[in-house]
mmCIF file with all atom_site columns, C-alpha atoms in Angstrom:
data_model
loop_
_atom_site.group_PDB
_atom_site.id
_atom_site.type_symbol
_atom_site.label_atom_id
_atom_site.label_alt_id
_atom_site.label_comp_id
_atom_site.label_asym_id
_atom_site.label_entity_id
_atom_site.label_seq_id
_atom_site.pdbx_PDB_ins_code
_atom_site.Cartn_x
_atom_site.Cartn_y
_atom_site.Cartn_z
_atom_site.occupancy
_atom_site.B_iso_or_equiv
_atom_site.pdbx_formal_charge
_atom_site.auth_seq_id
_atom_site.auth_comp_id
_atom_site.auth_asym_id
_atom_site.auth_atom_id
_atom_site.pdbx_PDB_model_num
ATOM 1   C CA . UNK A 1 1   ? 18.314  -5.792  15.989 1.00 0.00 ? 1   UNK A CA 1
ATOM 2   C CA . UNK A 1 2   ? 16.242  -5.116  19.117 1.00 0.00 ? 2   UNK A CA 1
ATOM 3   C CA . UNK A 1 3   ? 13.762  -2.492  20.244 1.00 0.00 ? 3   UNK A CA 1
ATOM 4   C CA . UNK A 1 4   ? 13.272  -1.409  23.864 1.00 0.00 ? 4   UNK A CA 1
ATOM 5   C CA . UNK A 1 5   ? 9.723   -0.328  24.703 1.00 0.00 ? 5   UNK A CA 1
ATOM 6   C CA . UNK A 1 6   ? 8.607   1.315   27.942 1.00 0.00 ? 6   UNK A CA 1
ATOM 7   C CA . UNK A 1 7   ? 4.991   2.315   27.211 1.00 0.00 ? 7   UNK A CA 1
ATOM 8   C CA . UNK A 1 8   ? 2.453   0.818   24.831 1.00 0.00 ? 8   UNK A CA 1
ATOM 9   C CA . UNK A 1 9   ? 5.200   -1.010  22.920 1.00 0.00 ? 9   UNK A CA 1
ATOM 10  C CA . UNK A 1 10  ? 5.663   -3.281  25.944 1.00 0.00 ? 10  UNK A CA 1
ATOM 11  C CA . UNK A 1 11  ? 2.275   -4.740  25.015 1.00 0.00 ? 11  UNK A CA 1
ATOM 12  C CA . UNK A 1 12  ? 2.733   -7.321  22.241 1.00 0.00 ? 12  UNK A CA 1
ATOM 13  C CA . UNK A 1 13  ? -0.776  -6.782  20.815 1.00 0.00 ? 13  UNK A CA 1
ATOM 14  C CA . UNK A 1 14  ? -0.305  -3.027  20.689 1.00 0.00 ? 14  UNK A CA 1
ATOM 15  C CA . UNK A 1 15  ? 3.125   -3.459  19.078 1.00 0.00 ? 15  UNK A CA 1
ATOM 16  C CA . UNK A 1 16  ? 1.764   -5.864  16.448 1.00 0.00 ? 16  UNK A CA 1
ATOM 17  C CA . UNK A 1 17  ? -0.993  -3.422  15.432 1.00 0.00 ? 17  UNK A CA 1
ATOM 18  C CA . UNK A 1 18  ? 1.733   -1.419  13.682 1.00 0.00 ? 18  UNK A CA 1
ATOM 19  C CA . UNK A 1 19  ? 3.146   -4.328  11.686 1.00 0.00 ? 19  UNK A CA 1
ATOM 20  C CA . UNK A 1 20  ? 0.654   -4.655  8.796  1.00 0.00 ? 20  UNK A CA 1
ATOM 21  C CA . UNK A 1 21  ? -0.359  -8.161  9.829  1.00 0.00 ? 21  UNK A CA 1
ATOM 22  C CA . UNK A 1 22  ? 3.104   -9.408  10.799 1.00 0.00 ? 22  UNK A CA 1
ATOM 23  C CA . UNK A 1 23  ? 3.386   -11.259 14.091 1.00 0.00 ? 23  UNK A CA 1
ATOM 24  C CA . UNK A 1 24  ? 6.219   -11.246 16.610 1.00 0.00 ? 24  UNK A CA 1
ATOM 25  C CA . UNK A 1 25  ? 7.410   -14.820 17.187 1.00 0.00 ? 25  UNK A CA 1
ATOM 26  C CA . UNK A 1 26  ? 7.315   -15.808 20.892 1.00 0.00 ? 26  UNK A CA 1
ATOM 27  C CA . UNK A 1 27  ? 11.076  -16.399 20.882 1.00 0.00 ? 27  UNK A CA 1
ATOM 28  C CA . UNK A 1 28  ? 11.535  -12.717 19.886 1.00 0.00 ? 28  UNK A CA 1
ATOM 29  C CA . UNK A 1 29  ? 9.960   -11.239 23.011 1.00 0.00 ? 29  UNK A CA 1
ATOM 30  C CA . UNK A 1 30  ? 8.858   -9.324  24.842 1.00 0.00 ? 30  UNK A CA 1
ATOM 31  C CA . UNK A 1 31  ? 11.547  -9.858  27.475 1.00 0.00 ? 31  UNK A CA 1
ATOM 32  C CA . UNK A 1 32  ? 11.672  -7.779  30.658 1.00 0.00 ? 32  UNK A CA 1
ATOM 33  C CA . UNK A 1 33  ? 14.569  -5.336  30.468 1.00 0.00 ? 33  UNK A CA 1
ATOM 34  C CA . UNK A 1 34  ? 15.981  -2.278  32.144 1.00 0.00 ? 34  UNK A CA 1
ATOM 35  C CA . UNK A 1 35  ? 17.258  0.866   30.433 1.00 0.00 ? 35  UNK A CA 1
ATOM 36  C CA . UNK A 1 36  ? 19.906  2.525   32.609 1.00 0.00 ? 36  UNK A CA 1
ATOM 37  C CA . UNK A 1 37  ? 20.435  6.281   32.562 1.00 0.00 ? 37  UNK A CA 1
ATOM 38  C CA . UNK A 1 38  ? 16.829  7.058   31.652 1.00 0.00 ? 38  UNK A CA 1
ATOM 39  C CA . UNK A 1 39  ? 13.559  7.474   33.565 1.00 0.00 ? 39  UNK A CA 1
ATOM 40  C CA . UNK A 1 40  ? 9.972   7.254   32.381 1.00 0.00 ? 40  UNK A CA 1
ATOM 41  C CA . UNK A 1 41  ? 7.949   10.445  32.686 1.00 0.00 ? 41  UNK A CA 1
ATOM 42  C CA . UNK A 1 42  ? 4.753   11.936  31.272 1.00 0.00 ? 42  UNK A CA 1
ATOM 43  C CA . UNK A 1 43  ? 6.540   14.328  28.904 1.00 0.00 ? 43  UNK A CA 1
ATOM 44  C CA . UNK A 1 44  ? 5.113   13.717  25.409 1.00 0.00 ? 44  UNK A CA 1
ATOM 45  C CA . UNK A 1 45  ? 2.271   15.783  24.024 1.00 0.00 ? 45  UNK A CA 1
ATOM 46  C CA . UNK A 1 46  ? 0.689   14.735  20.755 1.00 0.00 ? 46  UNK A CA 1
ATOM 47  C CA . UNK A 1 47  ? -1.995  16.882  19.084 1.00 0.00 ? 47  UNK A CA 1
ATOM 48  C CA . UNK A 1 48  ? -5.431  15.283  19.063 1.00 0.00 ? 48  UNK A CA 1
ATOM 49  C CA . UNK A 1 49  ? -5.756  16.080  15.338 1.00 0.00 ? 49  UNK A CA 1
ATOM 50  C CA . UNK A 1 50  ? -2.553  14.223  14.360 1.00 0.00 ? 50  UNK A CA 1
ATOM 51  C CA . UNK A 1 51  ? -4.465  11.559  12.395 1.00 0.00 ? 51  UNK A CA 1
ATOM 52  C CA . UNK A 1 52  ? -6.137  13.102  9.338  1.00 0.00 ? 52  UNK A CA 1
ATOM 53  C CA . UNK A 1 53  ? -9.688  11.875  8.817  1.00 0.00 ? 53  UNK A CA 1
ATOM 54  C CA . UNK A 1 54  ? -10.164 10.958  12.504 1.00 0.00 ? 54  UNK A CA 1
ATOM 55  C CA . UNK A 1 55  ? -11.085 12.716  15.716 1.00 0.00 ? 55  UNK A CA 1
ATOM 56  C CA . UNK A 1 56  ? -11.059 11.857  19.400 1.00 0.00 ? 56  UNK A CA 1
ATOM 57  C CA . UNK A 1 57  ? -14.449 11.814  21.115 1.00 0.00 ? 57  UNK A CA 1
ATOM 58  C CA . UNK A 1 58  ? -15.013 11.715  24.883 1.00 0.00 ? 58  UNK A CA 1
ATOM 59  C CA . UNK A 1 59  ? -17.537 9.708   26.898 1.00 0.00 ? 59  UNK A CA 1
ATOM 60  C CA . UNK A 1 60  ? -20.175 12.476  26.482 1.00 0.00 ? 60  UNK A CA 1
ATOM 61  C CA . UNK A 1 61  ? -19.803 12.457  22.702 1.00 0.00 ? 61  UNK A CA 1
ATOM 62  C CA . UNK A 1 62  ? -17.854 15.732  22.692 1.00 0.00 ? 62  UNK A CA 1
ATOM 63  C CA . UNK A 1 63  ? -14.968 16.127  20.266 1.00 0.00 ? 63  UNK A CA 1
ATOM 64  C CA . UNK A 1 64  ? -11.692 16.498  22.163 1.00 0.00 ? 64  UNK A CA 1
ATOM 65  C CA . UNK A 1 65  ? -9.417  19.304  20.943 1.00 0.00 ? 65  UNK A CA 1
ATOM 66  C CA . UNK A 1 66  ? -6.135  19.358  22.812 1.00 0.00 ? 66  UNK A CA 1
ATOM 67  C CA . UNK A 1 67  ? -3.115  17.242  23.552 1.00 0.00 ? 67  UNK A CA 1
ATOM 68  C CA . UNK A 1 68  ? -2.846  13.567  24.342 1.00 0.00 ? 68  UNK A CA 1
ATOM 69  C CA . UNK A 1 69  ? -0.110  12.871  26.903 1.00 0.00 ? 69  UNK A CA 1
ATOM 70  C CA . UNK A 1 70  ? 2.082   9.774   26.685 1.00 0.00 ? 70  UNK A CA 1
ATOM 71  C CA . UNK A 1 71  ? 5.025   8.200   28.449 1.00 0.00 ? 71  UNK A CA 1
ATOM 72  C CA . UNK A 1 72  ? 8.409   9.407   27.361 1.00 0.00 ? 72  UNK A CA 1
ATOM 73  C CA . UNK A 1 73  ? 11.855  9.058   28.858 1.00 0.00 ? 73  UNK A CA 1
ATOM 74  C CA . UNK A 1 74  ? 14.446  11.561  29.964 1.00 0.00 ? 74  UNK A CA 1
ATOM 75  C CA . UNK A 1 75  ? 18.128  11.037  30.575 1.00 0.00 ? 75  UNK A CA 1
ATOM 76  C CA . UNK A 1 76  ? 19.734  11.397  33.965 1.00 0.00 ? 76  UNK A CA 1
ATOM 77  C CA . UNK A 1 77  ? 22.377  10.014  36.300 1.00 0.00 ? 77  UNK A CA 1
ATOM 78  C CA . UNK A 1 78  ? 21.382  7.070   38.507 1.00 0.00 ? 78  UNK A CA 1
ATOM 79  C CA . UNK A 1 79  ? 18.045  6.649   36.720 1.00 0.00 ? 79  UNK A CA 1
ATOM 80  C CA . UNK A 1 80  ? 16.533  3.597   35.092 1.00 0.00 ? 80  UNK A CA 1
ATOM 81  C CA . UNK A 1 81  ? 13.418  2.704   33.185 1.00 0.00 ? 81  UNK A CA 1
ATOM 82  C CA . UNK A 1 82  ? 11.859  -0.735  33.209 1.00 0.00 ? 82  UNK A CA 1
ATOM 83  C CA . UNK A 1 83  ? 10.350  -2.058  29.985 1.00 0.00 ? 83  UNK A CA 1
ATOM 84  C CA . UNK A 1 84  ? 10.804  -4.810  27.428 1.00 0.00 ? 84  UNK A CA 1
ATOM 85  C CA . UNK A 1 85  ? 12.968  -5.668  24.475 1.00 0.00 ? 85  UNK A CA 1
ATOM 86  C CA . UNK A 1 86  ? 11.941  -7.434  21.294 1.00 0.00 ? 86  UNK A CA 1
ATOM 87  C CA . UNK A 1 87  ? 14.069  -8.865  18.531 1.00 0.00 ? 87  UNK A CA 1
ATOM 88  C CA . UNK A 1 88  ? 12.623  -7.128  15.496 1.00 0.00 ? 88  UNK A CA 1
ATOM 89  C CA . UNK A 1 89  ? 12.688  -7.305  11.749 1.00 0.00 ? 89  UNK A CA 1
ATOM 90  C CA . UNK A 1 90  ? 14.321  -4.064  10.477 1.00 0.00 ? 90  UNK A CA 1
ATOM 91  C CA . UNK A 1 91  ? 11.579  -3.908  7.826  1.00 0.00 ? 91  UNK A CA 1
ATOM 92  C CA . UNK A 1 92  ? 9.147   -2.997  10.650 1.00 0.00 ? 92  UNK A CA 1
ATOM 93  C CA . UNK A 1 93  ? 10.965  0.228   11.495 1.00 0.00 ? 93  UNK A CA 1
ATOM 94  C CA . UNK A 1 94  ? 9.167   2.346   8.893  1.00 0.00 ? 94  UNK A CA 1
ATOM 95  C CA . UNK A 1 95  ? 5.766   1.512   10.404 1.00 0.00 ? 95  UNK A CA 1
ATOM 96  C CA . UNK A 1 96  ? 7.033   1.871   13.967 1.00 0.00 ? 96  UNK A CA 1
ATOM 97  C CA . UNK A 1 97  ? 8.632   5.247   13.199 1.00 0.00 ? 97  UNK A CA 1
ATOM 98  C CA . UNK A 1 98  ? 5.335   6.452   11.733 1.00 0.00 ? 98  UNK A CA 1
ATOM 99  C CA . UNK A 1 99  ? 3.440   5.229   14.814 1.00 0.00 ? 99  UNK A CA 1
ATOM 100 C CA . UNK A 1 100 ? 5.928   6.888   17.151 1.00 0.00 ? 100 UNK A CA 1
ATOM 101 C CA . UNK A 1 101 ? 5.870   10.209  15.283 1.00 0.00 ? 101 UNK A CA 1
ATOM 102 C CA . UNK A 1 102 ? 6.411   12.278  18.445 1.00 0.00 ? 102 UNK A CA 1
ATOM 103 C CA . UNK A 1 103 ? 9.666   10.421  19.145 1.00 0.00 ? 103 UNK A CA 1
ATOM 104 C CA . UNK A 1 104 ? 13.105  9.891   17.621 1.00 0.00 ? 104 UNK A CA 1
ATOM 105 C CA . UNK A 1 105 ? 14.594  6.400   17.487 1.00 0.00 ? 105 UNK A CA 1
ATOM 106 C CA . UNK A 1 106 ? 18.041  6.237   19.134 1.00 0.00 ? 106 UNK A CA 1
ATOM 107 C CA . UNK A 1 107 ? 20.618  3.573   19.939 1.00 0.00 ? 107 UNK A CA 1
ATOM 108 C CA . UNK A 1 108 ? 20.711  2.505   23.615 1.00 0.00 ? 108 UNK A CA 1
ATOM 109 C CA . UNK A 1 109 ? 22.587  -0.789  23.253 1.00 0.00 ? 109 UNK A CA 1
ATOM 110 C CA . UNK A 1 110 ? 25.125  -0.041  25.993 1.00 0.00 ? 110 UNK A CA 1
ATOM 111 C CA . UNK A 1 111 ? 22.421  0.983   28.481 1.00 0.00 ? 111 UNK A CA 1
ATOM 112 C CA . UNK A 1 112 ? 20.161  -2.087  28.354 1.00 0.00 ? 112 UNK A CA 1
ATOM 113 C CA . UNK A 1 113 ? 20.180  -4.950  30.875 1.00 0.00 ? 113 UNK A CA 1
ATOM 114 C CA . UNK A 1 114 ? 18.142  -8.078  30.226 1.00 0.00 ? 114 UNK A CA 1
ATOM 115 C CA . UNK A 1 115 ? 18.192  -11.580 31.732 1.00 0.00 ? 115 UNK A CA 1
ATOM 116 C CA . UNK A 1 116 ? 17.414  -12.932 28.269 1.00 0.00 ? 116 UNK A CA 1
ATOM 117 C CA . UNK A 1 117 ? 20.625  -13.040 26.206 1.00 0.00 ? 117 UNK A CA 1
ATOM 118 C CA . UNK A 1 118 ? 20.611  -10.658 23.259 1.00 0.00 ? 118 UNK A CA 1
ATOM 119 C CA . UNK A 1 119 ? 23.179  -9.869  20.627 1.00 0.00 ? 119 UNK A CA 1
ATOM 120 C CA . UNK A 1 120 ? 22.844  -6.874  18.412 1.00 0.00 ? 120 UNK A CA 1
ATOM 121 C CA . UNK A 1 121 ? 21.964  -3.209  18.584 1.00 0.00 ? 121 UNK A CA 1
ATOM 122 C CA . UNK A 1 122 ? 19.067  -2.029  20.769 1.00 0.00 ? 122 UNK A CA 1
ATOM 123 C CA . UNK A 1 123 ? 17.108  1.096   19.909 1.00 0.00 ? 123 UNK A CA 1
ATOM 124 C CA . UNK A 1 124 ? 14.318  2.942   21.687 1.00 0.00 ? 124 UNK A CA 1
ATOM 125 C CA . UNK A 1 125 ? 12.114  5.955   21.120 1.00 0.00 ? 125 UNK A CA 1
ATOM 126 C CA . UNK A 1 126 ? 13.066  9.221   22.847 1.00 0.00 ? 126 UNK A CA 1
ATOM 127 C CA . UNK A 1 127 ? 10.626  12.153  22.807 1.00 0.00 ? 127 UNK A CA 1
ATOM 128 C CA . UNK A 1 128 ? 11.326  14.804  20.203 1.00 0.00 ? 128 UNK A CA 1
ATOM 129 C CA . UNK A 1 129 ? 12.140  18.170  21.819 1.00 0.00 ? 129 UNK A CA 1
ATOM 130 C CA . UNK A 1 130 ? 9.102   19.774  20.183 1.00 0.00 ? 130 UNK A CA 1
ATOM 131 C CA . UNK A 1 131 ? 6.813   17.091  21.670 1.00 0.00 ? 131 UNK A CA 1
ATOM 132 C CA . UNK A 1 132 ? 8.171   17.798  25.147 1.00 0.00 ? 132 UNK A CA 1
ATOM 133 C CA . UNK A 1 133 ? 7.941   21.560  24.668 1.00 0.00 ? 133 UNK A CA 1
ATOM 134 C CA . UNK A 1 134 ? 4.397   21.297  23.291 1.00 0.00 ? 134 UNK A CA 1
ATOM 135 C CA . UNK A 1 135 ? 3.282   19.536  26.466 1.00 0.00 ? 135 UNK A CA 1
ATOM 136 C CA . UNK A 1 136 ? 5.259   21.850  28.752 1.00 0.00 ? 136 UNK A CA 1
ATOM 137 C CA . UNK A 1 137 ? 3.562   24.923  27.276 1.00 0.00 ? 137 UNK A CA 1
ATOM 138 C CA . UNK A 1 138 ? 0.052   23.439  27.123 1.00 0.00 ? 138 UNK A CA 1
ATOM 139 C CA . UNK A 1 139 ? -2.816  24.452  29.355 1.00 0.00 ? 139 UNK A CA 1
ATOM 140 C CA . UNK A 1 140 ? -3.162  21.388  31.631 1.00 0.00 ? 140 UNK A CA 1
ATOM 141 C CA . UNK A 1 141 ? -6.954  21.576  31.223 1.00 0.00 ? 141 UNK A CA 1
ATOM 142 C CA . UNK A 1 142 ? -6.462  20.802  27.521 1.00 0.00 ? 142 UNK A CA 1
ATOM 143 C CA . UNK A 1 143 ? -4.338  17.680  28.106 1.00 0.00 ? 143 UNK A CA 1
ATOM 144 C CA . UNK A 1 144 ? -5.703  14.164  28.487 1.00 0.00 ? 144 UNK A CA 1
ATOM 145 C CA . UNK A 1 145 ? -4.188  10.752  29.132 1.00 0.00 ? 145 UNK A CA 1
ATOM 146 C CA . UNK A 1 146 ? -6.377  8.108   27.509 1.00 0.00 ? 146 UNK A CA 1
ATOM 147 C CA . UNK A 1 147 ? -7.545  5.465   29.984 1.00 0.00 ? 147 UNK A CA 1
ATOM 148 C CA . UNK A 1 148 ? -7.152  2.853   27.236 1.00 0.00 ? 148 UNK A CA 1
ATOM 149 C CA . UNK A 1 149 ? -3.468  3.835   26.900 1.00 0.00 ? 149 UNK A CA 1
ATOM 150 C CA . UNK A 1 150 ? -2.912  3.257   30.610 1.00 0.00 ? 150 UNK A CA 1
ATOM 151 C CA . UNK A 1 151 ? -4.703  -0.098  30.325 1.00 0.00 ? 151 UNK A CA 1
ATOM 152 C CA . UNK A 1 152 ? -2.591  -1.208  27.343 1.00 0.00 ? 152 UNK A CA 1
ATOM 153 C CA . UNK A 1 153 ? 0.633   -0.300  29.148 1.00 0.00 ? 153 UNK A CA 1
ATOM 154 C CA . UNK A 1 154 ? -0.481  -2.037  32.360 1.00 0.00 ? 154 UNK A CA 1
ATOM 155 C CA . UNK A 1 155 ? -1.440  -5.201  30.478 1.00 0.00 ? 155 UNK A CA 1
ATOM 156 C CA . UNK A 1 156 ? 1.936   -5.258  28.721 1.00 0.00 ? 156 UNK A CA 1
ATOM 157 C CA . UNK A 1 157 ? 3.793   -4.992  32.016 1.00 0.00 ? 157 UNK A CA 1
ATOM 158 C CA . UNK A 1 158 ? 1.516   -7.602  33.603 1.00 0.00 ? 158 UNK A CA 1
ATOM 159 C CA . UNK A 1 159 ? 2.573   -10.141 30.975 1.00 0.00 ? 159 UNK A CA 1
ATOM 160 C CA . UNK A 1 160 ? 6.234   -9.555  31.938 1.00 0.00 ? 160 UNK A CA 1
ATOM 161 C CA . UNK A 1 161 ? 5.613   -10.648 35.524 1.00 0.00 ? 161 UNK A CA 1
ATOM 162 C CA . UNK A 1 162 ? 5.241   -9.254  39.028 1.00 0.00 ? 162 UNK A CA 1
ATOM 163 C CA . UNK A 1 163 ? 8.601   -7.472  39.152 1.00 0.00 ? 163 UNK A CA 1
ATOM 164 C CA . UNK A 1 164 ? 7.823   -5.549  35.952 1.00 0.00 ? 164 UNK A CA 1
ATOM 165 C CA . UNK A 1 165 ? 4.344   -4.631  37.156 1.00 0.00 ? 165 UNK A CA 1
ATOM 166 C CA . UNK A 1 166 ? 5.797   -3.457  40.489 1.00 0.00 ? 166 UNK A CA 1
ATOM 167 C CA . UNK A 1 167 ? 8.263   -1.265  38.562 1.00 0.00 ? 167 UNK A CA 1
ATOM 168 C CA . UNK A 1 168 ? 5.419   0.240   36.526 1.00 0.00 ? 168 UNK A CA 1
ATOM 169 C CA . UNK A 1 169 ? 3.563   1.102   39.736 1.00 0.00 ? 169 UNK A CA 1
ATOM 170 C CA . UNK A 1 170 ? 6.643   2.998   40.990 1.00 0.00 ? 170 UNK A CA 1
ATOM 171 C CA . UNK A 1 171 ? 6.324   5.443   38.100 1.00 0.00 ? 171 UNK A CA 1
ATOM 172 C CA . UNK A 1 172 ? 4.630   8.805   38.637 1.00 0.00 ? 172 UNK A CA 1
ATOM 173 C CA . UNK A 1 173 ? 0.845   8.953   38.269 1.00 0.00 ? 173 UNK A CA 1
ATOM 174 C CA . UNK A 1 174 ? -0.453  10.883  35.265 1.00 0.00 ? 174 UNK A CA 1
ATOM 175 C CA . UNK A 1 175 ? -0.333  14.619  36.065 1.00 0.00 ? 175 UNK A CA 1
ATOM 176 C CA . UNK A 1 176 ? -3.242  15.234  33.691 1.00 0.00 ? 176 UNK A CA 1
ATOM 177 C CA . UNK A 1 177 ? -6.875  14.241  33.494 1.00 0.00 ? 177 UNK A CA 1
ATOM 178 C CA . UNK A 1 178 ? -7.454  10.592  32.571 1.00 0.00 ? 178 UNK A CA 1
ATOM 179 C CA . UNK A 1 179 ? -10.429 10.139  30.246 1.00 0.00 ? 179 UNK A CA 1
ATOM 180 C CA . UNK A 1 180 ? -12.170 7.598   28.080 1.00 0.00 ? 180 UNK A CA 1
ATOM 181 C CA . UNK A 1 181 ? -11.640 8.775   24.505 1.00 0.00 ? 181 UNK A CA 1
ATOM 182 C CA . UNK A 1 182 ? -12.297 6.817   21.376 1.00 0.00 ? 182 UNK A CA 1
ATOM 183 C CA . UNK A 1 183 ? -11.120 7.433   17.846 1.00 0.00 ? 183 UNK A CA 1
ATOM 184 C CA . UNK A 1 184 ? -13.890 8.149   15.362 1.00 0.00 ? 184 UNK A CA 1
ATOM 185 C CA . UNK A 1 185 ? -13.647 8.376   11.587 1.00 0.00 ? 185 UNK A CA 1
ATOM 186 C CA . UNK A 1 186 ? -14.810 11.741  10.240 1.00 0.00 ? 186 UNK A CA 1
ATOM 187 C CA . UNK A 1 187 ? -17.539 11.190  7.676  1.00 0.00 ? 187 UNK A CA 1
ATOM 188 C CA . UNK A 1 188 ? -18.067 14.067  5.270  1.00 0.00 ? 188 UNK A CA 1
#
């Protein structure tokens, strides 16, 4: 079984943070890949209070109340999205599904191209309709893209090579404010 990532899951370190200490063997990826019929877009809005017991704080020490915007994908003719595939252990899916709570996992096996041979189903995460609608209806002044998210995605694409990084740079710039936010545990 394989997983196609197009945002933070392209970054091996970010991916492994969801695996309860498990490591992805080098022979399992990431491998540069292309998902045909889909394009990357800033269409996922996740509430800043999604993680109980934590809060997002900005560079001035102010608590951020709003939406965090993330990469998603949308279907369309003649579109493609560059990213990476990994061969994964199906036991990891529970943790990955929890991490990607604003997305549904779907099969995209017939839409993936990769120079690295792969055999088996390929899945990816598609934004849930309510995550897209939440962002669409939000006041843009209350939406932030975390600078660290952009950095994690860029680093993941950098490790795939120049072509992958060039493809990332072809994507649209964030349409929302980019800010330095850090996650802070709420102490009562």
